[in-house]
C-alpha cells in the first residue's frame, strides 16, 4: 500500500499569485499523477510526473501554468501559477503501487481563488 | 458520449437499503476502479477489478468484461456510506485513468 500526504490541505489565494502543493508518499513510486477536480465535476488529469524526466501534460494543461517538480521517488510538487478564480478546485496527487495497479490518492488540496 | 458513464447520478435511500451503482464503459480495459470520495475531498480506492467479483465487508463489486459493465453494491447501507462513488477505467495499454462523473449517494437514518 501507499500512504500519501499533501500540503497544504486548503488555501485561499489572491488572483495573480501562485500556490505550490506538495505531495509526499511513504514508499518509492515510479509514476505520480496530478489531478484537478473542479466544483461538481469529476477528476481531470493534469500531468504525469516521472522521476528524472519532464512531466507529461494532458491536453489543455501547460507547463507555464502548472509547473511540476519530481526530485525523487517519494515527492512531487505542483505549482498553480498566475491564479484566477477559475483555478478554484481540489487538486489531488495519486500514485500506482503494487503489482496489481492499485491506485492511491492523496487527501487533496482545496484551493479557493478570490 | 463519455467513455465512462455512471448511473444514477444521484441516489437517496434509507438506512438499511441495498444500494446498486452502475458503470458502463466503451473501450477495452485492463482495469476498473471504484473510488469513494467524502465531502472533505479525499479519495479512497475501494476496489480494482479486471474480472469477476470482489467483496470487502458490506461492499461488493462485479464486472462483466463482455458487456463492458460494472456494478458496486452496498448491503445494509448506513449514513456513513454517504459519499460520491466514482468509477474509473484504465484502457488497454494506457497509463491514465478515465473517470466517470460520479454517483452522489445519500443514506438517511
mmCIF file of C-alpha atoms in Angstrom:
data_model
loop_
_atom_site.group_PDB
_atom_site.id
_atom_site.type_symbol
_atom_site.label_atom_id
_atom_site.label_comp_id
_atom_site.label_asym_id
_atom_site.label_seq_id
_atom_site.Cartn_x
_atom_site.Cartn_y
_atom_site.Cartn_z
ATOM 1 C CA UNK A 1 0.000 0.000 0.000
ATOM 2 C CA UNK A 2 0.953 3.661 -0.221
ATOM 3 C CA UNK A 3 0.088 6.483 2.121
ATOM 4 C CA UNK A 4 0.047 9.930 0.557
ATOM 5 C CA UNK A 5 0.083 13.279 2.298
ATOM 6 C CA UNK A 6 -0.494 16.658 0.723
ATOM 7 C CA UNK A 7 0.294 20.171 1.889
ATOM 8 C CA UNK A 8 -1.493 22.463 2.266
ATOM 9 C CA UNK A 9 -4.860 20.820 2.824
ATOM 10 C CA UNK A 10 -6.589 24.028 1.826
ATOM 11 C CA UNK A 11 -5.724 27.613 0.962
ATOM 12 C CA UNK A 12 -7.310 30.859 -0.053
ATOM 13 C CA UNK A 13 -5.228 32.837 -2.524
ATOM 14 C CA UNK A 14 -5.446 36.154 -4.257
ATOM 15 C CA UNK A 15 -5.761 36.479 -8.001
ATOM 16 C CA UNK A 16 -2.392 36.650 -9.750
ATOM 17 C CA UNK A 17 -0.424 34.825 -7.070
ATOM 18 C CA UNK A 18 0.825 31.223 -7.165
ATOM 19 C CA UNK A 19 0.342 28.204 -4.936
ATOM 20 C CA UNK A 20 2.701 25.263 -4.619
ATOM 21 C CA UNK A 21 1.221 21.966 -3.481
ATOM 22 C CA UNK A 22 3.438 19.262 -2.034
ATOM 23 C CA UNK A 23 2.813 15.534 -2.324
ATOM 24 C CA UNK A 24 4.724 13.065 -0.155
ATOM 25 C CA UNK A 25 4.455 9.273 -0.483
ATOM 26 C CA UNK A 26 5.617 6.822 2.149
ATOM 27 C CA UNK A 27 7.162 4.496 -0.434
ATOM 28 C CA UNK A 28 9.089 4.836 -3.659
ATOM 29 C CA UNK A 29 6.882 5.039 -6.733
ATOM 30 C CA UNK A 30 7.731 5.487 -10.376
ATOM 31 C CA UNK A 31 4.754 7.466 -11.571
ATOM 32 C CA UNK A 32 2.878 10.215 -9.800
ATOM 33 C CA UNK A 33 -0.259 11.810 -11.166
ATOM 34 C CA UNK A 34 -1.707 15.250 -10.539
ATOM 35 C CA UNK A 35 -5.450 15.726 -10.918
ATOM 36 C CA UNK A 36 -7.800 18.671 -10.751
ATOM 37 C CA UNK A 37 -11.405 18.412 -9.652
ATOM 38 C CA UNK A 38 -13.440 21.495 -10.375
ATOM 39 C CA UNK A 39 -16.608 22.070 -8.337
ATOM 40 C CA UNK A 40 -19.247 19.488 -9.147
ATOM 41 C CA UNK A 41 -17.014 17.766 -11.686
ATOM 42 C CA UNK A 42 -15.068 14.548 -11.818
ATOM 43 C CA UNK A 43 -11.302 14.305 -11.844
ATOM 44 C CA UNK A 44 -9.234 15.575 -14.748
ATOM 45 C CA UNK A 45 -5.620 14.529 -15.176
ATOM 46 C CA UNK A 46 -3.244 17.488 -15.335
ATOM 47 C CA UNK A 47 0.041 15.669 -15.814
ATOM 48 C CA UNK A 48 2.067 12.562 -15.093
ATOM 49 C CA UNK A 49 5.339 13.067 -13.262
ATOM 50 C CA UNK A 50 8.168 10.555 -13.520
ATOM 51 C CA UNK A 51 11.313 10.980 -11.500
ATOM 52 C CA UNK A 52 14.229 12.200 -13.556
ATOM 53 C CA UNK A 53 12.250 13.362 -16.561
ATOM 54 C CA UNK A 54 9.953 16.184 -17.601
ATOM 55 C CA UNK A 55 6.329 15.827 -16.656
ATOM 56 C CA UNK A 56 3.901 14.808 -19.385
ATOM 57 C CA UNK A 57 0.974 17.214 -19.623
ATOM 58 C CA UNK A 58 -2.527 16.433 -20.809
ATOM 59 C CA UNK A 59 -4.272 18.433 -23.488
ATOM 60 C CA UNK A 60 -5.330 21.798 -22.119
ATOM 61 C CA UNK A 61 -2.630 21.967 -19.445
ATOM 62 C CA UNK A 62 0.741 23.655 -19.954
ATOM 63 C CA UNK A 63 3.964 23.742 -18.013
ATOM 64 C CA UNK A 64 3.966 27.524 -17.629
ATOM 65 C CA UNK A 65 0.667 27.388 -15.751
ATOM 66 C CA UNK A 66 1.246 24.112 -13.868
ATOM 67 C CA UNK A 67 4.991 23.572 -13.341
ATOM 68 C CA UNK A 68 5.777 20.253 -11.680
ATOM 69 C CA UNK A 69 8.867 19.054 -9.885
ATOM 70 C CA UNK A 70 9.751 15.439 -9.150
ATOM 71 C CA UNK A 71 13.102 15.467 -7.362
ATOM 72 C CA UNK A 72 12.935 11.896 -6.055
ATOM 73 C CA UNK A 73 10.784 8.776 -5.960
ATOM 74 C CA UNK A 74 8.702 9.841 -2.945
ATOM 75 C CA UNK A 75 7.994 13.538 -3.528
ATOM 76 C CA UNK A 76 6.485 15.909 -6.071
ATOM 77 C CA UNK A 77 5.210 19.453 -6.198
ATOM 78 C CA UNK A 78 2.583 21.077 -8.389
ATOM 79 C CA UNK A 79 2.526 24.852 -8.708
ATOM 80 C CA UNK A 80 -0.579 26.605 -9.959
ATOM 81 C CA UNK A 81 0.649 29.918 -11.342
ATOM 82 C CA UNK A 82 -0.995 33.265 -12.021
ATOM 83 C CA UNK A 83 -4.115 32.227 -10.176
ATOM 84 C CA UNK A 84 -7.583 33.164 -11.322
ATOM 85 C CA UNK A 85 -10.964 32.268 -9.804
ATOM 86 C CA UNK A 86 -11.317 29.529 -12.443
ATOM 87 C CA UNK A 87 -8.427 27.714 -10.728
ATOM 88 C CA UNK A 88 -10.569 27.181 -7.628
ATOM 89 C CA UNK A 89 -10.617 23.396 -7.388
ATOM 90 C CA UNK A 90 -9.455 20.415 -5.433
ATOM 91 C CA UNK A 91 -6.005 19.276 -6.539
ATOM 92 C CA UNK A 92 -5.140 15.631 -5.911
ATOM 93 C CA UNK A 93 -1.924 13.700 -6.086
ATOM 94 C CA UNK A 94 -2.128 9.996 -6.950
ATOM 95 C CA UNK A 95 0.235 7.056 -7.359
ATOM 96 C CA UNK A 96 0.090 3.491 -8.528
ATOM 97 C CA UNK A 97 1.630 0.978 -6.202
ATOM 98 C CA UNK A 98 1.835 -2.718 -6.035
ATOM 99 C CA UNK A 99 1.800 -5.291 -8.773
ATOM 100 C CA UNK A 100 -1.985 -5.134 -9.181
ATOM 101 C CA UNK A 101 -2.109 -1.473 -10.207
ATOM 102 C CA UNK A 102 -3.933 -0.262 -7.152
ATOM 103 C CA UNK A 103 -4.410 3.480 -7.314
ATOM 104 C CA UNK A 104 -3.867 5.579 -4.217
ATOM 105 C CA UNK A 105 -4.946 9.165 -3.788
ATOM 106 C CA UNK A 106 -3.837 11.917 -1.500
ATOM 107 C CA UNK A 107 -6.325 13.780 0.690
ATOM 108 C CA UNK A 108 -6.444 16.673 -1.767
ATOM 109 C CA UNK A 109 -5.722 20.388 -1.579
ATOM 110 C CA UNK A 110 -8.784 22.604 -1.694
ATOM 111 C CA UNK A 111 -7.931 25.924 -3.368
ATOM 112 C CA UNK A 112 -10.135 28.993 -3.423
ATOM 113 C CA UNK A 113 -9.008 31.953 -5.501
ATOM 114 C CA UNK A 114 -10.540 35.318 -4.740
ATOM 115 C CA UNK B 1 -20.683 10.267 -25.288
ATOM 116 C CA UNK B 2 -18.336 9.890 -22.323
ATOM 117 C CA UNK B 3 -16.087 6.834 -22.248
ATOM 118 C CA UNK B 4 -17.342 6.064 -18.742
ATOM 119 C CA UNK B 5 -20.985 6.508 -17.802
ATOM 120 C CA UNK B 6 -22.359 6.079 -14.314
ATOM 121 C CA UNK B 7 -25.924 5.732 -13.156
ATOM 122 C CA UNK B 8 -27.678 7.039 -11.274
ATOM 123 C CA UNK B 9 -26.067 10.463 -10.858
ATOM 124 C CA UNK B 10 -27.772 10.935 -7.511
ATOM 125 C CA UNK B 11 -29.234 8.349 -5.182
ATOM 126 C CA UNK B 12 -31.010 8.844 -1.870
ATOM 127 C CA UNK B 13 -32.010 5.854 0.232
ATOM 128 C CA UNK B 14 -32.975 4.905 3.761
ATOM 129 C CA UNK B 15 -30.587 3.257 6.152
ATOM 130 C CA UNK B 16 -30.524 -0.489 5.651
ATOM 131 C CA UNK B 17 -31.428 -0.476 1.971
ATOM 132 C CA UNK B 18 -29.453 -2.406 -0.646
ATOM 133 C CA UNK B 19 -27.667 0.018 -2.982
ATOM 134 C CA UNK B 20 -26.539 -0.543 -6.565
ATOM 135 C CA UNK B 21 -24.453 1.879 -8.602
ATOM 136 C CA UNK B 22 -23.736 1.097 -12.238
ATOM 137 C CA UNK B 23 -20.828 1.881 -14.515
ATOM 138 C CA UNK B 24 -20.668 1.324 -18.281
ATOM 139 C CA UNK B 25 -17.633 1.954 -20.430
ATOM 140 C CA UNK B 26 -16.965 1.933 -24.136
ATOM 141 C CA UNK B 27 -13.332 0.869 -24.517
ATOM 142 C CA UNK B 28 -11.366 -2.270 -23.851
ATOM 143 C CA UNK B 29 -9.848 -2.007 -20.415
ATOM 144 C CA UNK B 30 -7.096 -3.528 -18.343
ATOM 145 C CA UNK B 31 -8.600 -2.478 -15.007
ATOM 146 C CA UNK B 32 -11.629 -0.801 -13.472
ATOM 147 C CA UNK B 33 -11.536 1.061 -10.180
ATOM 148 C CA UNK B 34 -14.278 2.009 -7.764
ATOM 149 C CA UNK B 35 -13.411 5.031 -5.644
ATOM 150 C CA UNK B 36 -15.137 6.743 -2.743
ATOM 151 C CA UNK B 37 -14.929 10.498 -2.169
ATOM 152 C CA UNK B 38 -16.183 12.013 1.068
ATOM 153 C CA UNK B 39 -17.256 15.666 1.380
ATOM 154 C CA UNK B 40 -13.795 16.714 2.540
ATOM 155 C CA UNK B 41 -12.429 15.779 -0.863
ATOM 156 C CA UNK B 42 -10.138 12.867 -0.085
ATOM 157 C CA UNK B 43 -10.494 9.778 -2.264
ATOM 158 C CA UNK B 44 -10.263 6.182 -1.121
ATOM 159 C CA UNK B 45 -9.761 3.309 -3.510
ATOM 160 C CA UNK B 46 -12.409 0.663 -2.811
ATOM 161 C CA UNK B 47 -11.770 -1.947 -5.478
ATOM 162 C CA UNK B 48 -9.654 -2.667 -8.522
ATOM 163 C CA UNK B 49 -11.246 -5.210 -10.854
ATOM 164 C CA UNK B 50 -10.139 -6.875 -14.034
ATOM 165 C CA UNK B 51 -12.656 -9.716 -13.929
ATOM 166 C CA UNK B 52 -15.285 -11.367 -11.756
ATOM 167 C CA UNK B 53 -16.316 -10.140 -8.356
ATOM 168 C CA UNK B 54 -14.746 -8.767 -5.196
ATOM 169 C CA UNK B 55 -16.180 -8.317 -1.719
ATOM 170 C CA UNK B 56 -14.982 -6.218 1.191
ATOM 171 C CA UNK B 57 -17.244 -6.006 4.194
ATOM 172 C CA UNK B 58 -20.614 -4.678 3.044
ATOM 173 C CA UNK B 59 -19.286 -3.679 -0.363
ATOM 174 C CA UNK B 60 -19.410 -5.915 -3.434
ATOM 175 C CA UNK B 61 -18.082 -5.031 -6.886
ATOM 176 C CA UNK B 62 -18.730 -7.013 -10.039
ATOM 177 C CA UNK B 63 -17.570 -6.627 -13.592
ATOM 178 C CA UNK B 64 -18.739 -8.134 -16.895
ATOM 179 C CA UNK B 65 -15.958 -7.638 -19.405
ATOM 180 C CA UNK B 66 -18.035 -8.786 -22.385
ATOM 181 C CA UNK B 67 -20.816 -6.332 -21.605
ATOM 182 C CA UNK B 68 -18.383 -3.567 -20.529
ATOM 183 C CA UNK B 69 -20.301 -3.039 -17.319
ATOM 184 C CA UNK B 70 -19.565 -2.974 -13.619
ATOM 185 C CA UNK B 71 -21.727 -2.604 -10.533
ATOM 186 C CA UNK B 72 -20.983 -1.542 -6.990
ATOM 187 C CA UNK B 73 -23.343 -2.877 -4.353
ATOM 188 C CA UNK B 74 -23.687 -1.812 -0.733
ATOM 189 C CA UNK B 75 -25.590 -4.095 1.603
ATOM 190 C CA UNK B 76 -27.241 -2.846 4.817
ATOM 191 C CA UNK B 77 -26.446 0.762 3.899
ATOM 192 C CA UNK B 78 -25.558 3.222 6.655
ATOM 193 C CA UNK B 79 -25.435 7.029 6.792
ATOM 194 C CA UNK B 80 -21.640 6.866 6.880
ATOM 195 C CA UNK B 81 -21.785 5.377 3.373
ATOM 196 C CA UNK B 82 -22.944 8.780 2.143
ATOM 197 C CA UNK B 83 -20.312 9.906 -0.356
ATOM 198 C CA UNK B 84 -19.611 10.244 -4.049
ATOM 199 C CA UNK B 85 -18.733 6.951 -5.703
ATOM 200 C CA UNK B 86 -16.570 7.170 -8.793
ATOM 201 C CA UNK B 87 -15.902 4.559 -11.448
ATOM 202 C CA UNK B 88 -12.620 4.847 -13.324
ATOM 203 C CA UNK B 89 -11.144 2.672 -16.059
ATOM 204 C CA UNK B 90 -7.692 2.174 -17.468
ATOM 205 C CA UNK B 91 -7.716 1.403 -21.174
ATOM 206 C CA UNK B 92 -5.600 -1.415 -22.525
ATOM 207 C CA UNK B 93 -2.063 -0.123 -22.962
ATOM 208 C CA UNK B 94 -2.944 3.206 -21.355
ATOM 209 C CA UNK B 95 -1.222 4.822 -18.412
ATOM 210 C CA UNK B 96 -4.005 7.048 -17.200
ATOM 211 C CA UNK B 97 -7.427 6.531 -15.697
ATOM 212 C CA UNK B 98 -10.625 7.799 -17.285
ATOM 213 C CA UNK B 99 -13.219 8.787 -14.711
ATOM 214 C CA UNK B 100 -16.984 8.664 -14.628
ATOM 215 C CA UNK B 101 -18.921 11.659 -13.384
ATOM 216 C CA UNK B 102 -19.610 10.044 -10.039
ATOM 217 C CA UNK B 103 -22.737 9.000 -8.178
ATOM 218 C CA UNK B 104 -23.719 11.053 -5.149
ATOM 219 C CA UNK B 105 -25.157 8.687 -2.544
ATOM 220 C CA UNK B 106 -27.088 9.927 0.480
ATOM 221 C CA UNK B 107 -28.237 7.471 3.121
ATOM 222 C CA UNK B 108 -30.798 8.883 5.525
ATOM 223 C CA UNK B 109 -31.116 7.479 9.050
#
